[in-house]
PDB file of C-alpha atoms in Angstrom:
ATOM      1  CA  MET A  19     -29.847  -7.959 -12.168  1.00 81.00           C
ATOM      2  CA  LYS A  20     -26.145  -7.477 -12.906  1.00 81.00           C
ATOM      3  CA  SER A  21     -25.120  -8.961  -9.554  1.00 78.00           C
ATOM      4  CA  LYS A  22     -27.399 -11.974 -10.112  1.00 87.00           C
ATOM      5  CA  VAL A  23     -25.927 -12.635 -13.565  1.00 90.00           C
ATOM      6  CA  LEU A  24     -22.434 -12.331 -12.108  1.00 84.00           C
ATOM      7  CA  GLU A  25     -23.293 -14.756  -9.323  1.00 84.00           C
ATOM      8  CA  LEU A  26     -24.527 -17.325 -11.866  1.00 90.00           C
ATOM      9  CA  LEU A  27     -21.304 -17.043 -13.855  1.00 90.00           C
ATOM     10  CA  LYS A  28     -19.064 -17.198 -10.774  1.00 85.00           C
ATOM     11  CA  HIS A  29     -20.700 -20.389  -9.505  1.00 85.00           C
ATOM     12  CA  SER A  30     -20.342 -22.271 -12.785  1.00 89.00           C
ATOM     13  CA  ASP A  31     -17.168 -23.981 -13.979  1.00 88.00           C
ATOM     14  CA  ASP A  32     -18.571 -24.272 -17.491  1.00 92.00           C
ATOM     15  CA  TYR A  33     -20.549 -22.147 -19.929  1.00 95.00           C
ATOM     16  CA  VAL A  34     -23.952 -20.898 -18.795  1.00 94.00           C
ATOM     17  CA  SER A  35     -26.501 -20.712 -21.595  1.00 94.00           C
ATOM     18  CA  GLY A  36     -28.321 -17.482 -22.300  1.00 92.00           C
ATOM     19  CA  GLN A  37     -31.568 -19.417 -22.121  1.00 94.00           C
ATOM     20  CA  ARG A  38     -30.813 -20.635 -18.601  1.00 94.00           C
ATOM     21  CA  ILE A  39     -30.009 -17.099 -17.453  1.00 94.00           C
ATOM     22  CA  CYS A  40     -33.239 -15.809 -19.013  1.00 95.00           C
ATOM     23  CA  GLU A  41     -35.326 -18.487 -17.326  1.00 94.00           C
ATOM     24  CA  GLN A  42     -33.719 -18.154 -13.885  1.00 92.00           C
ATOM     25  CA  LEU A  43     -33.919 -14.379 -13.817  1.00 93.00           C
ATOM     26  CA  GLY A  44     -37.080 -13.907 -15.854  1.00 95.00           C
ATOM     27  CA  VAL A  45     -35.509 -11.534 -18.374  1.00 94.00           C
ATOM     28  CA  SER A  46     -35.062 -11.333 -22.143  1.00 94.00           C
ATOM     29  CA  ARG A  47     -31.993 -12.383 -24.145  1.00 91.00           C
ATOM     30  CA  THR A  48     -31.476  -8.739 -25.082  1.00 93.00           C
ATOM     31  CA  ALA A  49     -31.337  -7.798 -21.405  1.00 94.00           C
ATOM     32  CA  VAL A  50     -28.760 -10.535 -20.756  1.00 93.00           C
ATOM     33  CA  TRP A  51     -26.648  -9.347 -23.704  1.00 92.00           C
ATOM     34  CA  LYS A  52     -26.685  -5.783 -22.347  1.00 92.00           C
ATOM     35  CA  VAL A  53     -25.611  -6.951 -18.889  1.00 92.00           C
ATOM     36  CA  MET A  54     -22.727  -8.954 -20.372  1.00 90.00           C
ATOM     37  CA  ASN A  55     -21.518  -5.872 -22.232  1.00 89.00           C
ATOM     38  CA  ARG A  56     -21.754  -3.800 -19.069  1.00 86.00           C
ATOM     39  CA  LEU A  57     -19.716  -6.358 -17.127  1.00 85.00           C
ATOM     40  CA  ARG A  58     -17.060  -6.386 -19.851  1.00 84.00           C
ATOM     41  CA  GLU A  59     -16.853  -2.597 -19.667  1.00 78.00           C
ATOM     42  CA  GLU A  60     -16.160  -2.947 -15.928  1.00 75.00           C
ATOM     43  CA  GLY A  61     -13.220  -5.253 -16.599  1.00 74.00           C
ATOM     44  CA  TYR A  62     -14.751  -8.725 -16.373  1.00 79.00           C
ATOM     45  CA  VAL A  63     -13.427 -11.084 -19.068  1.00 81.00           C
ATOM     46  CA  ILE A  64     -16.384 -13.106 -20.354  1.00 88.00           C
ATOM     47  CA  ASP A  65     -16.177 -15.604 -23.205  1.00 90.00           C
ATOM     48  CA  SER A  66     -19.277 -16.208 -25.320  1.00 90.00           C
ATOM     49  CA  VAL A  67     -19.780 -19.146 -27.699  1.00 92.00           C
ATOM     50  CA  ASN A  68     -22.794 -19.823 -29.913  1.00 92.00           C
ATOM     51  CA  ASN A  69     -24.972 -22.669 -28.620  1.00 90.00           C
ATOM     52  CA  LYS A  70     -22.919 -22.853 -25.385  1.00 93.00           C
ATOM     53  CA  GLY A  71     -23.465 -19.516 -23.672  1.00 94.00           C
ATOM     54  CA  TYR A  72     -21.231 -17.402 -21.439  1.00 95.00           C
ATOM     55  CA  LYS A  73     -18.232 -18.227 -19.257  1.00 93.00           C
ATOM     56  CA  LEU A  74     -16.480 -15.958 -16.759  1.00 88.00           C
ATOM     57  CA  LEU A  75     -12.712 -16.147 -17.369  1.00 86.00           C
ATOM     58  CA  SER A  76     -11.449 -13.492 -14.958  1.00 78.00           C
ATOM     59  CA  CYS A  77     -12.652 -10.720 -12.659  1.00 76.00           C
ATOM     60  CA  PRO A  78     -11.273  -7.188 -12.379  1.00 76.00           C
ATOM     61  CA  ASP A  79      -9.386  -6.329  -9.228  1.00 83.00           C
ATOM     62  CA  LEU A  80     -12.124  -4.317  -7.567  1.00 85.00           C
ATOM     63  CA  LEU A  81     -12.005  -2.811  -4.087  1.00 91.00           C
ATOM     64  CA  SER A  82     -14.821  -2.264  -1.610  1.00 89.00           C
ATOM     65  CA  GLU A  83     -15.285  -2.115   2.147  1.00 91.00           C
ATOM     66  CA  ASP A  84     -16.748  -5.639   2.083  1.00 85.00           C
ATOM     67  CA  LEU A  85     -13.880  -7.096   0.029  1.00 85.00           C
ATOM     68  CA  ILE A  86     -11.216  -5.490   2.217  1.00 91.00           C
ATOM     69  CA  SER A  87     -12.988  -6.534   5.428  1.00 92.00           C
ATOM     70  CA  SER A  88     -13.301 -10.079   4.065  1.00 86.00           C
ATOM     71  CA  SER A  89      -9.578 -10.183   3.257  1.00 90.00           C
ATOM     72  CA  LEU A  90      -8.754  -8.916   6.758  1.00 93.00           C
ATOM     73  CA  HIS A  91     -10.946 -11.664   8.200  1.00 91.00           C
ATOM     74  CA  GLU A  92      -9.085 -14.253   6.111  1.00 88.00           C
ATOM     75  CA  ARG A  93      -5.847 -13.045   7.736  1.00 93.00           C
ATOM     76  CA  GLN A  94      -7.479 -13.571  11.147  1.00 91.00           C
ATOM     77  CA  THR A  95      -6.706 -10.024  12.230  1.00 92.00           C
ATOM     78  CA  ASP A  96      -9.145  -7.791  14.099  1.00 93.00           C
ATOM     79  CA  PHE A  97      -6.660  -4.919  14.298  1.00 97.00           C
ATOM     80  CA  ILE A  98      -8.688  -2.684  11.964  1.00 98.00           C
ATOM     81  CA  ARG A  99     -11.841  -1.391  13.654  1.00 97.00           C
ATOM     82  CA  LYS A 100     -13.331   0.393  10.642  1.00 97.00           C
ATOM     83  CA  VAL A 101     -12.752   0.301   6.864  1.00 97.00           C
ATOM     84  CA  VAL A 102     -13.590   3.295   4.674  1.00 98.00           C
ATOM     85  CA  TYR A 103     -13.501   2.855   0.884  1.00 97.00           C
ATOM     86  CA  LEU A 104     -13.617   5.804  -1.516  1.00 96.00           C
ATOM     87  CA  PRO A 105     -13.665   5.334  -5.319  1.00 92.00           C
ATOM     88  CA  ASP A 106     -11.968   8.722  -5.754  1.00 93.00           C
ATOM     89  CA  VAL A 107     -10.346  11.071  -3.265  1.00 94.00           C
ATOM     90  CA  ASP A 108      -7.816  13.882  -3.394  1.00 93.00           C
ATOM     91  CA  SER A 109      -5.601  12.142  -0.823  1.00 94.00           C
ATOM     92  CA  THR A 110      -6.375   9.399   1.702  1.00 96.00           C
ATOM     93  CA  ASN A 111      -4.142  11.199   4.219  1.00 96.00           C
ATOM     94  CA  THR A 112      -6.042  14.463   3.756  1.00 95.00           C
ATOM     95  CA  TYR A 113      -9.391  12.662   4.099  1.00 97.00           C
ATOM     96  CA  ALA A 114      -8.293  10.732   7.206  1.00 98.00           C
ATOM     97  CA  LYS A 115      -6.952  13.858   8.947  1.00 97.00           C
ATOM     98  CA  SER A 116     -10.181  15.739   8.313  1.00 96.00           C
ATOM     99  CA  ALA A 117     -12.382  12.804   9.344  1.00 97.00           C
ATOM    100  CA  ALA A 118     -10.310  12.294  12.497  1.00 97.00           C
ATOM    101  CA  GLU A 119     -11.333  15.775  13.616  1.00 94.00           C
ATOM    102  CA  HIS A 120     -14.964  14.626  13.316  1.00 95.00           C
ATOM    103  CA  GLY A 121     -14.697  11.420  15.323  1.00 95.00           C
ATOM    104  CA  LEU A 122     -13.213   8.794  12.997  1.00 96.00           C
ATOM    105  CA  PRO A 123     -12.053   6.092  15.447  1.00 97.00           C
ATOM    106  CA  ASP A 124      -8.596   4.776  16.217  1.00 98.00           C
ATOM    107  CA  ARG A 125      -7.382   2.050  13.834  1.00 98.00           C
ATOM    108  CA  THR A 126      -9.534   3.152  10.917  1.00 99.00           C
ATOM    109  CA  LEU A 127      -8.243   2.175   7.474  1.00 99.00           C
ATOM    110  CA  VAL A 128      -9.094   4.624   4.675  1.00 98.00           C
ATOM    111  CA  THR A 129      -8.628   3.235   1.164  1.00 98.00           C
ATOM    112  CA  ALA A 130      -9.220   4.615  -2.316  1.00 96.00           C
ATOM    113  CA  ASP A 131      -9.157   3.275  -5.853  1.00 94.00           C
ATOM    114  CA  ARG A 132      -7.680   6.522  -7.160  1.00 91.00           C
ATOM    115  CA  GLN A 133      -6.144   9.703  -5.748  1.00 90.00           C
ATOM    116  CA  THR A 134      -6.253  13.004  -7.588  1.00 87.00           C
ATOM    117  CA  SER A 135      -3.636  14.684  -5.370  1.00 76.00           C
ATOM    118  CA  GLY A 136      -1.576  11.883  -3.863  1.00 71.00           C
ATOM    119  CA  LYS A 137       0.983  13.137  -1.328  1.00 63.00           C
ATOM    120  CA  GLY A 138       4.608  12.110  -0.969  1.00 61.00           C
ATOM    121  CA  ARG A 139       7.408  13.087   1.382  1.00 54.00           C
ATOM    122  CA  ARG A 140       8.631  16.702   1.300  1.00 52.00           C
ATOM    123  CA  GLY A 141       5.489  17.865  -0.530  1.00 56.00           C
ATOM    124  CA  ARG A 142       6.114  15.739  -3.608  1.00 60.00           C
ATOM    125  CA  SER A 143       3.182  14.262  -5.539  1.00 60.00           C
ATOM    126  CA  PHE A 144       2.548  10.499  -5.696  1.00 62.00           C
ATOM    127  CA  SER A 145       1.311   8.891  -8.940  1.00 59.00           C
ATOM    128  CA  SER A 146      -2.121   7.401  -8.104  1.00 70.00           C
ATOM    129  CA  PRO A 147      -3.981   5.961 -11.148  1.00 75.00           C
ATOM    130  CA  GLY A 148      -7.210   4.017 -10.635  1.00 81.00           C
ATOM    131  CA  GLY A 149      -7.677   0.258 -10.762  1.00 86.00           C
ATOM    132  CA  VAL A 150      -4.058  -0.794 -10.288  1.00 90.00           C
ATOM    133  CA  GLY A 151      -2.545   0.567  -7.072  1.00 94.00           C
ATOM    134  CA  ILE A 152      -3.118   0.579  -3.332  1.00 97.00           C
ATOM    135  CA  PHE A 153      -3.721   3.968  -1.743  1.00 96.00           C
ATOM    136  CA  MET A 154      -4.512   3.697   1.945  1.00 98.00           C
ATOM    137  CA  THR A 155      -4.125   5.573   5.194  1.00 98.00           C
ATOM    138  CA  LEU A 156      -4.134   4.075   8.663  1.00 99.00           C
ATOM    139  CA  LEU A 157      -5.462   6.362  11.400  1.00 99.00           C
ATOM    140  CA  LEU A 158      -3.941   5.767  14.832  1.00 99.00           C
ATOM    141  CA  LYS A 159      -4.389   7.430  18.221  1.00 98.00           C
ATOM    142  CA  PRO A 160      -1.609   5.950  20.361  1.00 97.00           C
ATOM    143  CA  ASP A 161      -0.748   7.102  23.860  1.00 96.00           C
ATOM    144  CA  ILE A 162       2.869   7.965  23.081  1.00 96.00           C
ATOM    145  CA  PRO A 163       4.859  11.236  23.176  1.00 96.00           C
ATOM    146  CA  PRO A 164       4.562  13.305  19.968  1.00 96.00           C
ATOM    147  CA  LEU A 165       8.324  13.029  19.388  1.00 94.00           C
ATOM    148  CA  LYS A 166       7.879   9.275  18.885  1.00 96.00           C
ATOM    149  CA  ALA A 167       5.254   9.531  16.127  1.00 96.00           C
ATOM    150  CA  SER A 168       7.570   9.662  13.126  1.00 94.00           C
ATOM    151  CA  MET A 169       9.136   6.348  14.175  1.00 97.00           C
ATOM    152  CA  LEU A 170       5.968   4.552  13.044  1.00 98.00           C
ATOM    153  CA  THR A 171       7.004   5.068   9.427  1.00 97.00           C
ATOM    154  CA  LEU A 172       9.607   2.345   9.932  1.00 98.00           C
ATOM    155  CA  PRO A 173       7.314  -0.447  11.240  1.00 99.00           C
ATOM    156  CA  ALA A 174       4.953   0.449   8.383  1.00 99.00           C
ATOM    157  CA  GLY A 175       7.807  -0.047   5.925  1.00 98.00           C
ATOM    158  CA  MET A 176       8.637  -3.396   7.485  1.00 99.00           C
ATOM    159  CA  ALA A 177       4.996  -4.464   7.172  1.00 99.00           C
ATOM    160  CA  VAL A 178       4.814  -3.558   3.475  1.00 99.00           C
ATOM    161  CA  CYS A 179       8.137  -5.236   2.801  1.00 98.00           C
ATOM    162  CA  GLN A 180       7.150  -8.497   4.484  1.00 99.00           C
ATOM    163  CA  ALA A 181       3.662  -8.569   2.952  1.00 99.00           C
ATOM    164  CA  LEU A 182       5.055  -8.087  -0.561  1.00 99.00           C
ATOM    165  CA  ARG A 183       7.636 -10.815   0.008  1.00 99.00           C
ATOM    166  CA  GLU A 184       4.997 -13.198   1.334  1.00 98.00           C
ATOM    167  CA  ILE A 185       2.263 -12.579  -1.256  1.00 98.00           C
ATOM    168  CA  THR A 186       4.158 -11.714  -4.444  1.00 98.00           C
ATOM    169  CA  GLY A 187       7.471 -13.459  -3.846  1.00 98.00           C
ATOM    170  CA  ILE A 188       9.493 -10.386  -4.815  1.00 97.00           C
ATOM    171  CA  PRO A 189      12.549  -9.662  -2.622  1.00 96.00           C
ATOM    172  CA  ALA A 190      11.383  -6.221  -1.495  1.00 98.00           C
ATOM    173  CA  MET A 191      13.782  -4.088   0.552  1.00 98.00           C
ATOM    174  CA  ILE A 192      13.486  -0.849   2.525  1.00 97.00           C
ATOM    175  CA  LYS A 193      15.251   2.314   1.400  1.00 95.00           C
ATOM    176  CA  TRP A 194      15.535   4.317   4.609  1.00 94.00           C
ATOM    177  CA  PRO A 195      13.341   5.818   5.836  1.00 91.00           C
ATOM    178  CA  ASN A 196      10.106   5.456   3.884  1.00 91.00           C
ATOM    179  CA  ASP A 197      10.414   3.751   0.487  1.00 95.00           C
ATOM    180  CA  ILE A 198      10.131   0.096  -0.502  1.00 97.00           C
ATOM    181  CA  VAL A 199      12.280  -0.880  -3.474  1.00 97.00           C
ATOM    182  CA  ILE A 200      12.891  -3.827  -5.753  1.00 96.00           C
ATOM    183  CA  ASN A 201      15.717  -4.106  -8.273  1.00 93.00           C
ATOM    184  CA  GLY A 202      16.686  -0.500  -7.666  1.00 92.00           C
ATOM    185  CA  LYS A 203      13.202   0.890  -8.308  1.00 95.00           C
ATOM    186  CA  LYS A 204      10.493   2.202  -5.976  1.00 95.00           C
ATOM    187  CA  ILE A 205       7.368   0.092  -5.488  1.00 97.00           C
ATOM    188  CA  CYS A 206       5.952   1.827  -2.404  1.00 97.00           C
ATOM    189  CA  GLY A 207       6.104   5.136  -0.575  1.00 95.00           C
ATOM    190  CA  ILE A 208       5.004   5.939   2.973  1.00 96.00           C
ATOM    191  CA  LEU A 209       4.041   9.303   4.469  1.00 95.00           C
ATOM    192  CA  THR A 210       3.397   9.749   8.204  1.00 96.00           C
ATOM    193  CA  GLU A 211       1.703  12.912   9.481  1.00 96.00           C
ATOM    194  CA  MET A 212       0.529  13.952  12.933  1.00 96.00           C
ATOM    195  CA  SER A 213      -1.803  16.279  14.799  1.00 96.00           C
ATOM    196  CA  ALA A 214      -0.672  16.930  18.357  1.00 95.00           C
ATOM    197  CA  GLU A 215      -0.717  19.225  21.361  1.00 92.00           C
ATOM    198  CA  MET A 216       2.412  20.090  23.330  1.00 88.00           C
ATOM    199  CA  ASP A 217       2.616  16.739  25.107  1.00 91.00           C
ATOM    200  CA  SER A 218      -0.080  14.513  23.564  1.00 94.00           C
ATOM    201  CA  ILE A 219      -1.062  13.139  20.174  1.00 97.00           C
ATOM    202  CA  ASN A 220      -4.499  13.798  18.710  1.00 97.00           C
ATOM    203  CA  HIS A 221      -3.939  11.401  15.833  1.00 98.00           C
ATOM    204  CA  ILE A 222      -1.336   9.966  13.475  1.00 98.00           C
ATOM    205  CA  VAL A 223      -2.008   9.088   9.843  1.00 98.00           C
ATOM    206  CA  ILE A 224       0.252   6.690   7.964  1.00 98.00           C
ATOM    207  CA  GLY A 225      -0.291   6.910   4.226  1.00 97.00           C
ATOM    208  CA  ILE A 226       0.877   3.958   2.132  1.00 97.00           C
ATOM    209  CA  GLY A 227       0.934   3.848  -1.663  1.00 96.00           C
ATOM    210  CA  ILE A 228       1.867   0.564  -3.374  1.00 97.00           C
ATOM    211  CA  ASN A 229       2.269  -0.034  -7.102  1.00 96.00           C
ATOM    212  CA  VAL A 230       0.541  -3.384  -7.591  1.00 95.00           C
ATOM    213  CA  ASN A 231      -0.815  -3.979 -11.095  1.00 90.00           C
ATOM    214  CA  ASN A 232       0.593  -0.945 -12.924  1.00 90.00           C
ATOM    215  CA  PRO A 233       1.534  -2.046 -16.477  1.00 87.00           C
ATOM    216  CA  GLU A 234       3.589   1.112 -17.068  1.00 88.00           C
ATOM    217  CA  PHE A 235       4.495   4.497 -15.587  1.00 89.00           C
ATOM    218  CA  PRO A 236       4.691   8.096 -16.834  1.00 87.00           C
ATOM    219  CA  GLU A 237       7.904   8.945 -18.636  1.00 89.00           C
ATOM    220  CA  ASP A 238       9.219  11.138 -15.820  1.00 87.00           C
ATOM    221  CA  ILE A 239       9.253   8.285 -13.252  1.00 89.00           C
ATOM    222  CA  ARG A 240       9.680   5.250 -15.509  1.00 89.00           C
ATOM    223  CA  GLN A 241      13.349   4.812 -14.595  1.00 92.00           C
ATOM    224  CA  VAL A 242      12.744   4.824 -10.834  1.00 92.00           C
ATOM    225  CA  ALA A 243       9.312   3.164 -10.397  1.00 95.00           C
ATOM    226  CA  THR A 244       8.117  -0.418 -10.688  1.00 96.00           C
ATOM    227  CA  SER A 245       5.117  -2.580  -9.735  1.00 96.00           C
ATOM    228  CA  ALA A 246       4.431  -6.122  -8.568  1.00 97.00           C
ATOM    229  CA  LEU A 247       2.997  -6.857 -12.025  1.00 93.00           C
ATOM    230  CA  LEU A 248       6.101  -5.609 -13.834  1.00 95.00           C
ATOM    231  CA  GLU A 249       8.413  -7.555 -11.515  1.00 97.00           C
ATOM    232  CA  THR A 250       6.572 -10.881 -11.696  1.00 96.00           C
ATOM    233  CA  GLY A 251       4.475 -10.772 -14.855  1.00 93.00           C
ATOM    234  CA  LYS A 252       1.431 -11.628 -12.725  1.00 91.00           C
ATOM    235  CA  PRO A 253      -1.466  -9.524 -11.386  1.00 90.00           C
ATOM    236  CA  PHE A 254      -2.352  -9.608  -7.688  1.00 94.00           C
ATOM    237  CA  ARG A 255      -5.491  -8.963  -5.647  1.00 92.00           C
ATOM    238  CA  ARG A 256      -5.089  -5.593  -4.007  1.00 96.00           C
ATOM    239  CA  SER A 257      -7.388  -6.473  -1.110  1.00 94.00           C
ATOM    240  CA  GLU A 258      -5.141  -9.440  -0.262  1.00 94.00           C
ATOM    241  CA  ILE A 259      -2.054  -7.223  -0.139  1.00 98.00           C
ATOM    242  CA  ILE A 260      -3.883  -4.600   1.948  1.00 98.00           C
ATOM    243  CA  ALA A 261      -4.845  -7.272   4.479  1.00 97.00           C
ATOM    244  CA  GLY A 262      -1.321  -8.686   4.465  1.00 98.00           C
ATOM    245  CA  VAL A 263       0.200  -5.292   5.223  1.00 99.00           C
ATOM    246  CA  MET A 264      -2.232  -4.698   8.085  1.00 99.00           C
ATOM    247  CA  ALA A 265      -1.585  -8.152   9.578  1.00 98.00           C
ATOM    248  CA  TRP A 266       2.167  -7.555   9.574  1.00 99.00           C
ATOM    249  CA  PHE A 267       1.752  -4.003  10.875  1.00 99.00           C
ATOM    250  CA  GLU A 268      -0.359  -5.222  13.802  1.00 98.00           C
ATOM    251  CA  LYS A 269       2.560  -7.396  14.897  1.00 98.00           C
ATOM    252  CA  TYR A 270       5.151  -4.631  14.574  1.00 99.00           C
ATOM    253  CA  TYR A 271       2.906  -1.944  16.103  1.00 99.00           C
ATOM    254  CA  ASN A 272       2.238  -4.021  19.198  1.00 98.00           C
ATOM    255  CA  THR A 273       5.979  -4.616  19.573  1.00 99.00           C
ATOM    256  CA  PHE A 274       6.669  -0.893  19.140  1.00 99.00           C
ATOM    257  CA  LEU A 275       4.150   0.017  21.860  1.00 98.00           C
ATOM    258  CA  GLN A 276       5.994  -2.157  24.396  1.00 98.00           C
ATOM    259  CA  THR A 277       8.911   0.305  24.467  1.00 97.00           C
ATOM    260  CA  SER A 278       7.671   3.297  22.406  1.00 97.00           C
ATOM    261  CA  ASP A 279      10.792   2.986  20.276  1.00 98.00           C
ATOM    262  CA  LEU A 280      12.428   0.627  17.764  1.00 98.00           C
ATOM    263  CA  SER A 281      14.764  -1.197  20.141  1.00 98.00           C
ATOM    264  CA  LEU A 282      12.906  -4.499  19.650  1.00 99.00           C
ATOM    265  CA  LEU A 283      12.536  -4.032  15.879  1.00 99.00           C
ATOM    266  CA  LYS A 284      15.807  -2.495  14.710  1.00 98.00           C
ATOM    267  CA  GLU A 285      17.611  -5.802  14.123  1.00 98.00           C
ATOM    268  CA  GLU A 286      14.911  -7.003  11.728  1.00 98.00           C
ATOM    269  CA  TYR A 287      14.643  -3.558  10.137  1.00 98.00           C
ATOM    270  CA  ASN A 288      18.389  -3.461   9.483  1.00 97.00           C
ATOM    271  CA  SER A 289      18.179  -6.878   7.805  1.00 97.00           C
ATOM    272  CA  LEU A 290      15.528  -5.497   5.434  1.00 98.00           C
ATOM    273  CA  MET A 291      17.253  -2.151   4.769  1.00 96.00           C
ATOM    274  CA  ILE A 292      18.926  -1.978   1.375  1.00 95.00           C
ATOM    275  CA  ASN A 293      21.200   0.855   2.553  1.00 92.00           C
ATOM    276  CA  THR A 294      22.910  -1.285   5.204  1.00 93.00           C
ATOM    277  CA  ASN A 295      26.711  -1.148   4.793  1.00 94.00           C
ATOM    278  CA  ARG A 296      26.385   0.567   1.419  1.00 92.00           C
ATOM    279  CA  LYS A 297      27.776   3.853   0.186  1.00 92.00           C
ATOM    280  CA  VAL A 298      25.109   6.577   0.180  1.00 91.00           C
ATOM    281  CA  LEU A 299      24.834  10.213  -0.772  1.00 90.00           C
ATOM    282  CA  VAL A 300      23.588  12.357   2.126  1.00 90.00           C
ATOM    283  CA  ILE A 301      21.822  15.453   0.809  1.00 88.00           C
ATOM    284  CA  ARG A 302      21.329  18.340   3.233  1.00 86.00           C
ATOM    285  CA  PRO A 303      19.904  21.776   2.383  1.00 85.00           C
ATOM    286  CA  ASP A 304      23.381  23.305   2.557  1.00 87.00           C
ATOM    287  CA  GLU A 305      25.667  20.422   1.550  1.00 88.00           C
ATOM    288  CA  GLN A 306      25.925  16.862   0.289  1.00 90.00           C
ATOM    289  CA  TYR A 307      28.519  14.195   0.958  1.00 90.00           C
ATOM    290  CA  GLU A 308      29.212  10.475   0.648  1.00 92.00           C
ATOM    291  CA  ALA A 309      29.153   8.122   3.620  1.00 94.00           C
ATOM    292  CA  ILE A 310      28.561   4.477   4.531  1.00 94.00           C
ATOM    293  CA  ALA A 311      25.106   3.661   5.934  1.00 94.00           C
ATOM    294  CA  ARG A 312      25.511   1.275   8.862  1.00 96.00           C
ATOM    295  CA  SER A 313      22.155   0.755  10.624  1.00 97.00           C
ATOM    296  CA  ILE A 314      19.291   2.462  12.397  1.00 97.00           C
ATOM    297  CA  ASP A 315      19.268   3.140  16.127  1.00 97.00           C
ATOM    298  CA  ASP A 316      16.466   2.803  18.694  1.00 98.00           C
ATOM    299  CA  ASP A 317      14.880   6.044  17.456  1.00 96.00           C
ATOM    300  CA  GLY A 318      14.949   5.097  13.777  1.00 96.00           C
ATOM    301  CA  GLU A 319      17.743   7.505  12.947  1.00 96.00           C
ATOM    302  CA  LEU A 320      20.278   6.339  10.369  1.00 95.00           C
ATOM    303  CA  ILE A 321      23.805   5.790  11.635  1.00 97.00           C
ATOM    304  CA  ILE A 322      26.350   6.674   8.960  1.00 96.00           C
ATOM    305  CA  GLU A 323      30.122   6.466   8.900  1.00 96.00           C
ATOM    306  CA  ARG A 324      32.237   9.148   7.251  1.00 94.00           C
ATOM    307  CA  ASP A 325      36.027   9.101   7.361  1.00 93.00           C
ATOM    308  CA  GLY A 326      35.897   6.612  10.238  1.00 94.00           C
ATOM    309  CA  VAL A 327      33.566   8.766  12.324  1.00 96.00           C
ATOM    310  CA  ARG A 328      29.984   7.698  13.007  1.00 97.00           C
ATOM    311  CA  ALA A 329      27.071  10.131  13.145  1.00 94.00           C
ATOM    312  CA  LYS A 330      23.269  10.094  13.129  1.00 94.00           C
ATOM    313  CA  VAL A 331      21.085  11.311  10.282  1.00 90.00           C
ATOM    314  CA  LEU A 332      17.511  12.483  10.943  1.00 87.00           C
ATOM    315  CA  SER A 333      14.951  11.569   8.282  1.00 80.00           C
ATOM    316  CA  GLY A 334      13.228  14.936   8.473  1.00 68.00           C
ATOM    317  CA  GLU A 335      16.423  16.841   7.741  1.00 65.00           C
ATOM    318  CA  VAL A 336      18.067  15.022   4.833  1.00 69.00           C
ATOM    319  CA  SER A 337      17.590  12.760   1.827  1.00 77.00           C
ATOM    320  CA  VAL A 338      19.686   9.627   1.413  1.00 77.00           C
ATOM    321  CA  ARG A 339      20.325   8.149  -2.023  1.00 75.00           C
ATOM    322  CA  GLY A 340      22.680   5.694  -3.618  1.00 70.00           C
ATOM    323  CA  VAL A 341      25.864   7.227  -4.917  1.00 59.00           C
ATOM    324  CA  TYR A 342      25.102   6.082  -8.463  1.00 59.00           C
ATOM    325  CA  GLY A 343      21.333   6.537  -8.501  1.00 67.00           C
ATOM    326  CA  TYR A 344      18.073   6.389  -6.548  1.00 69.00           C
ATOM    327  CA  VAL A 345      19.117   3.390  -4.422  1.00 67.00           C
TER     328      VAL A 345
END
């Protein structure tokens, strides 16, 4: 009954009388009133006026396999072969890795409304509240050497960056190697993990967390985190952004597979990288020092310049931050 009431409201530009709903669905006014309250509890904004009826003003930003698949179809991309939606999960990466061992196919997209143990780089946690963010993992099984797997973090970052620019209008940038930032604050994090044998990949999972409609953040990350809502003052449909990211990633992934490196993508990546030609703080386990970030190379390593000498920095070995803060 709830879905039928919702359909009536969605297909009307004006108020729908309680009497009309009762007659079309064969229910009592009390039943209609209860359904309206239930819909409001789920986040639907419904106006009610005596002698006029009910009018749907806005819908909550819900996620489902059907909604995500529909958004992918709107982008005219068939890259994703299977969509999995989970209302709650410990971590989409953890779920995807486990499911991959039991036959989950290549190019499966695992999404969740909320994560209870979201994973970040270097074992850090990732804030994952329900109803406002994107938490997704793309499962891939490419025929590339295991040493090349970590490079896919960079095309994923490019895809998020371009999708956010296109859909929200915010000038998102990449903080090498795996964060997307805006106005000096983090809006997205990416975590790539792999299962492999000596010379072949079983699967790769690319976890992507995007702050979309977050109105605020916990005190401990408030100074370094932001969302599309906070940057623009407008909410966005998460399914649209998910589809946008996948459409952009399809393009970059296919380009990557031509050479199994970033030689065809590095010029565009460097143009999106906020670190380019900026002073950074390189933090190693045993030391830290200032340098100038110049660009990435074909393998996605960061080329830095220190005292006139250029060197490469591996993402798995160090952290790179701005000299005066996070960026």
